[in-house]
XYZ file of C-alpha atoms in Angstrom:
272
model
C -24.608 -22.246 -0.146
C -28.265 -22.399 -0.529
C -27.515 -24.686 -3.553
C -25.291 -27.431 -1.428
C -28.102 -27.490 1.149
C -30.883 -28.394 -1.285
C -28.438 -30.848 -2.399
C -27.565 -32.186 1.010
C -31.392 -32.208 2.062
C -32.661 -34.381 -1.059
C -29.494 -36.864 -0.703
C -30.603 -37.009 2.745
C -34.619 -37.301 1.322
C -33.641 -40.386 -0.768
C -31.501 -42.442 1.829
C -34.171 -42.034 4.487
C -36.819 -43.361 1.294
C -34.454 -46.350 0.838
C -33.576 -46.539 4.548
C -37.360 -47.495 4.657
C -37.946 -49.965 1.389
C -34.938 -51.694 3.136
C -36.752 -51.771 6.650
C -39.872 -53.070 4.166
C -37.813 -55.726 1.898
C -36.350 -56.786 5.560
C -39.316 -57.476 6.803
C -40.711 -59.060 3.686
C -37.864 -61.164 3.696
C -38.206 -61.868 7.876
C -41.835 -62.997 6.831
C -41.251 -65.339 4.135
C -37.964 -66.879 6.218
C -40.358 -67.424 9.075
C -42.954 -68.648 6.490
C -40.221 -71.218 4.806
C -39.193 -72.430 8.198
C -42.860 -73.152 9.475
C -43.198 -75.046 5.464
C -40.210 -76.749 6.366
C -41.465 -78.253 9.495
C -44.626 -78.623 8.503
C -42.483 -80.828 5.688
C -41.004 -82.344 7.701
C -43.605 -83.685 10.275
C -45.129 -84.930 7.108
C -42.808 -87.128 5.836
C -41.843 -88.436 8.750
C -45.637 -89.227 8.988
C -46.403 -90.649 5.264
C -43.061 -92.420 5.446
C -44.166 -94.293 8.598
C -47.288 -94.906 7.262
C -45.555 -96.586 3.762
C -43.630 -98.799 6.228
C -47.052 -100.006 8.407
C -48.632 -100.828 5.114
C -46.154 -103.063 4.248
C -46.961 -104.528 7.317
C -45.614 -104.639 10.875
C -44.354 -107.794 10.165
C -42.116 -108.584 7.369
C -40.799 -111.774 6.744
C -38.366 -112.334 3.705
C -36.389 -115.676 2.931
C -33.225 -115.705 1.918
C -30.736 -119.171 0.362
C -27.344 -119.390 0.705
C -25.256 -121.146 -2.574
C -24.050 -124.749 -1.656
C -21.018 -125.209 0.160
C -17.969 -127.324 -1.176
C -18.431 -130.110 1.433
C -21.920 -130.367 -0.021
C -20.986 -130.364 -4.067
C -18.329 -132.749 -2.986
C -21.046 -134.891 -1.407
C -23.059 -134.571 -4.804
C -26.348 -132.337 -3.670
C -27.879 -130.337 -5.871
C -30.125 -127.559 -4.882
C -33.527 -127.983 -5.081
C -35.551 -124.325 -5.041
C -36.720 -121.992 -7.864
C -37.832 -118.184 -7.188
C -39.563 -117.460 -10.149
C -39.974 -113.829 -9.036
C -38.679 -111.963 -6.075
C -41.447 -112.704 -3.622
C -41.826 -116.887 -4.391
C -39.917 -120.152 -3.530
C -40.777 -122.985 -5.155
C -39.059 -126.346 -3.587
C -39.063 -129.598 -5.631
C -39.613 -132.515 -3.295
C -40.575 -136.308 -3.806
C -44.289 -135.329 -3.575
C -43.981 -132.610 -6.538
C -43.039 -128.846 -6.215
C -44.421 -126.702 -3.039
C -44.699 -123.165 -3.483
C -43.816 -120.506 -0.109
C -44.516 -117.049 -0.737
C -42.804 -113.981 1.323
C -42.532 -110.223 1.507
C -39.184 -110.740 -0.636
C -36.915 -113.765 -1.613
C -33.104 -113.417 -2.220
C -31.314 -116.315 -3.577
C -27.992 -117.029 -4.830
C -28.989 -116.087 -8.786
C -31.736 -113.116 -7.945
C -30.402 -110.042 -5.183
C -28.136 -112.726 -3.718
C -25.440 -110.185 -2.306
C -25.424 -108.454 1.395
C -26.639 -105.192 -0.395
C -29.537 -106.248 -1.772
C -30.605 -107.554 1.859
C -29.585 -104.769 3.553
C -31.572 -102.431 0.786
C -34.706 -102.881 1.739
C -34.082 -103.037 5.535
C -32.548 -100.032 5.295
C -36.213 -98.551 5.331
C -36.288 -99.357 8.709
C -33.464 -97.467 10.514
C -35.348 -94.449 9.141
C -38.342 -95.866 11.349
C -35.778 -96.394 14.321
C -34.441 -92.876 13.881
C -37.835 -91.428 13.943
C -38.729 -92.721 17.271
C -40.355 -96.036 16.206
C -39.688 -99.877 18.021
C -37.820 -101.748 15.126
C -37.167 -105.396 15.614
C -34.715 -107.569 13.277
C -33.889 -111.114 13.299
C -32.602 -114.302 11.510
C -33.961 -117.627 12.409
C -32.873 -121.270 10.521
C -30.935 -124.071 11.172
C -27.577 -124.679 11.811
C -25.289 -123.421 8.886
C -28.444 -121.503 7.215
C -26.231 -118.672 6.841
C -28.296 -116.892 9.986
C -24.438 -115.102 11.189
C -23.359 -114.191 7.411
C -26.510 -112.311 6.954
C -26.559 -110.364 9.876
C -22.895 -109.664 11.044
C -21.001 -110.681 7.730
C -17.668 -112.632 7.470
C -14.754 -112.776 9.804
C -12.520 -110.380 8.124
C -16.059 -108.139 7.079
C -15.111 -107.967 3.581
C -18.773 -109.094 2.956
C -20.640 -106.791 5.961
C -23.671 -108.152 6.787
C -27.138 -106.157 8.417
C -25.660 -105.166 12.003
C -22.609 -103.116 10.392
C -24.387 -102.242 7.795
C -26.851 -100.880 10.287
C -24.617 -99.077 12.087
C -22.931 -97.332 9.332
C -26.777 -95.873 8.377
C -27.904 -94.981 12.240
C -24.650 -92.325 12.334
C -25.593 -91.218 9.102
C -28.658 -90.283 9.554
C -28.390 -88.359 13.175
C -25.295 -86.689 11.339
C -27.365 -85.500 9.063
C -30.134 -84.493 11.749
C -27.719 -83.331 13.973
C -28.691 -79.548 13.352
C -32.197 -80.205 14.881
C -31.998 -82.273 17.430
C -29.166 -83.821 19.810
C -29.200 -87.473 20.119
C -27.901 -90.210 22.493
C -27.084 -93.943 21.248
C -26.413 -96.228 23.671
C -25.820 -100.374 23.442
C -26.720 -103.697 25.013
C -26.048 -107.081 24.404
C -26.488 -110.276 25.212
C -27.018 -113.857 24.573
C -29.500 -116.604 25.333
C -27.351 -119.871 26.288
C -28.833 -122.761 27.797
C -32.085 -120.870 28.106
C -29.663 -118.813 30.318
C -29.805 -115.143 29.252
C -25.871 -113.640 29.336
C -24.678 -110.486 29.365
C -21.763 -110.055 27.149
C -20.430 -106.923 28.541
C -19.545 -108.344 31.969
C -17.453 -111.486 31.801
C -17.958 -112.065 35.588
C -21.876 -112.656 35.145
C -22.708 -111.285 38.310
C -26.032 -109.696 37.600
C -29.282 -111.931 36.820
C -31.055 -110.330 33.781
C -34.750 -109.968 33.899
C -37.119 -109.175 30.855
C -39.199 -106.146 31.871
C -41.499 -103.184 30.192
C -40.207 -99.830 31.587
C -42.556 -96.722 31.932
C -42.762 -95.874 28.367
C -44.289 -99.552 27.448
C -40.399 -100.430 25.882
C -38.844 -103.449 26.701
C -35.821 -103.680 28.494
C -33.476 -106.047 30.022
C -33.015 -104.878 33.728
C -29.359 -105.143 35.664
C -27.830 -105.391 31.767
C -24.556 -103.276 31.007
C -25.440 -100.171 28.876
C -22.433 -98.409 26.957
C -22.752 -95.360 25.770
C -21.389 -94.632 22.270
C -21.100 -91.884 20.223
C -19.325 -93.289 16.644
C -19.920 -95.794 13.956
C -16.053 -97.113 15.023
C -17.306 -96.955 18.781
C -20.076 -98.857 18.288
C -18.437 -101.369 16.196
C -15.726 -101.485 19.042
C -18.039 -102.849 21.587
C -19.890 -105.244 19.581
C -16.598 -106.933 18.982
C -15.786 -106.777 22.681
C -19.177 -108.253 23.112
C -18.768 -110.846 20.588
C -15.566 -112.306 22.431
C -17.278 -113.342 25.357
C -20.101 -115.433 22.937
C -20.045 -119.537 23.627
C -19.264 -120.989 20.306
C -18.279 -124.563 19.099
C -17.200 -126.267 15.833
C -20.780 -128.236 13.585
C -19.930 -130.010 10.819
C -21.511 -126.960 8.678
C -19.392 -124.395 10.666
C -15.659 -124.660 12.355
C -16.424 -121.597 14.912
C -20.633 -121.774 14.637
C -22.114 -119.834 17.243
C -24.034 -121.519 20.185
C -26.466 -119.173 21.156
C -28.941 -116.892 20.437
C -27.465 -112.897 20.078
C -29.115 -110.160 20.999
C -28.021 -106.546 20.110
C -29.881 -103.328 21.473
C -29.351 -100.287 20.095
C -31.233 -97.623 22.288
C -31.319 -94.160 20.007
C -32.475 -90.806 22.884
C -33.055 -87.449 20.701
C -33.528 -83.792 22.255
């Protein structure tokens, strides 16, 4: 009897010893999770710092050129092109007077990163920025038939996507893979500027005049303009083609459906 209570009394010794190296390993362990976690932000906050920083150096202003191949009506009318990118940030155009030289932040042509993915590649950096909380502003400006609508929506039937899709494809990415840490809200405008008329393409009717104003935060906005909330890449894409519907367009000789005015597409991202 005395035996079996020795017995009982160290077996109860040694799991009230290990009962406490587990309280100690737990809070060793509590420690370095807490430890990891504050890292981890720390981390974070950091790259979301030097990455920002990466992007200012390259300058707040970026301003890359991009040529389109000749069309058929212009082989058929015998042109020939007439610029040379001898590396990825230079065009050189040959004119009567000799060859001028433009330099840019990059250069896609036709025979160097000519396709939609190399454009979209490096702008990519910048729905990071957007997602992060920073202003991000992108546009196209050239002539009629430049290519200006191919570059930043894509084709007709989007087997070539251009920047917006493209764009929208990344911003749901991104949150989805944020979505742990914070809870976000993307919401939509857009409009157009016709006849130095500014339009809002979500009401038909027209009703409201749209005014260009700085809200509290110093961001600009365009008061009386129809928000819509959205909350998918397909929902987002839905109302930009319900947008683009309502857009004036008429037939150049460059383009049978070119578009007549200037678009503008806000994409307004709220985190929590």
């Amino acid at each position: 009897g005395i035996n079996a209570e020795y017995g009982a009394a160290e077996e109860g010794e040694k799991l009230a010893q290990q009962c406490e190296e587990m309280k100690g390993e737990l809070k060793t362990i509590r420690s370095e999770n807490a430890e990891l976690v504050e890292n981890y932000n720390s981390e974070r906050i950091l790259r979301k710092k030097y990455y920002n920083i990466i992007e200012d150096m390259k300058g707040k202003i970026r301003v890359y050129c991009r040529a389109r191949p000749l069309s058929g009506s212009e082989k058929d009318r015998g042109n020939h092109s007439v610029i040379l990118s001898p590396d990825e940030y230079t065009v050189q155009v040959q004119t009567k007077r000799g060859v001028k030289e433009f330099a840019y932040d990059q250069v896609f042509t036709p025979d160097t990163r000519g396709a939609q993915e190399h454009v979209f590649e490096d702008v990519k950096m910048l729905i990071q920025s957007a997602v992060d909380g920073y202003n991000v502003c992108i546009f196209a400006y050239g002539q009629t038939g430049s290519g200006k609508t191919f570059t930043m929506i894509g084709d007709s039937k989007q087997n070539f996507p251009g920047i917006a899709p493209r764009a929208y494809e990344e911003i749901f990415s991104l949150l989805q893979a944020n979505q742990k840490k914070f809870s976000f809200a993307v919401s939509v405008y857009m409009v157009e500027l016709y006849n130095d008329q500014l339009l809002d393409l979500f009401d038909k009717s027209h009703s409201s005049k749209l005014d260009i104003k700085k809200d509290k935060k110093g961001m600009v906005v365009i008061q009386n303009a129809v928000i819509k909330d959205v909350s998918s890449v397909e929902g987002l894409q839905k109302v930009f083609d319900e947008g683009s519907k309502n857009r004036h367009v008429a037939s150049t000789k460059m383009n049978a459906e070119s578009s007549r005015s200037h678009l503008v597409i806000g994409i307004v991202i709220e985190s929590t």
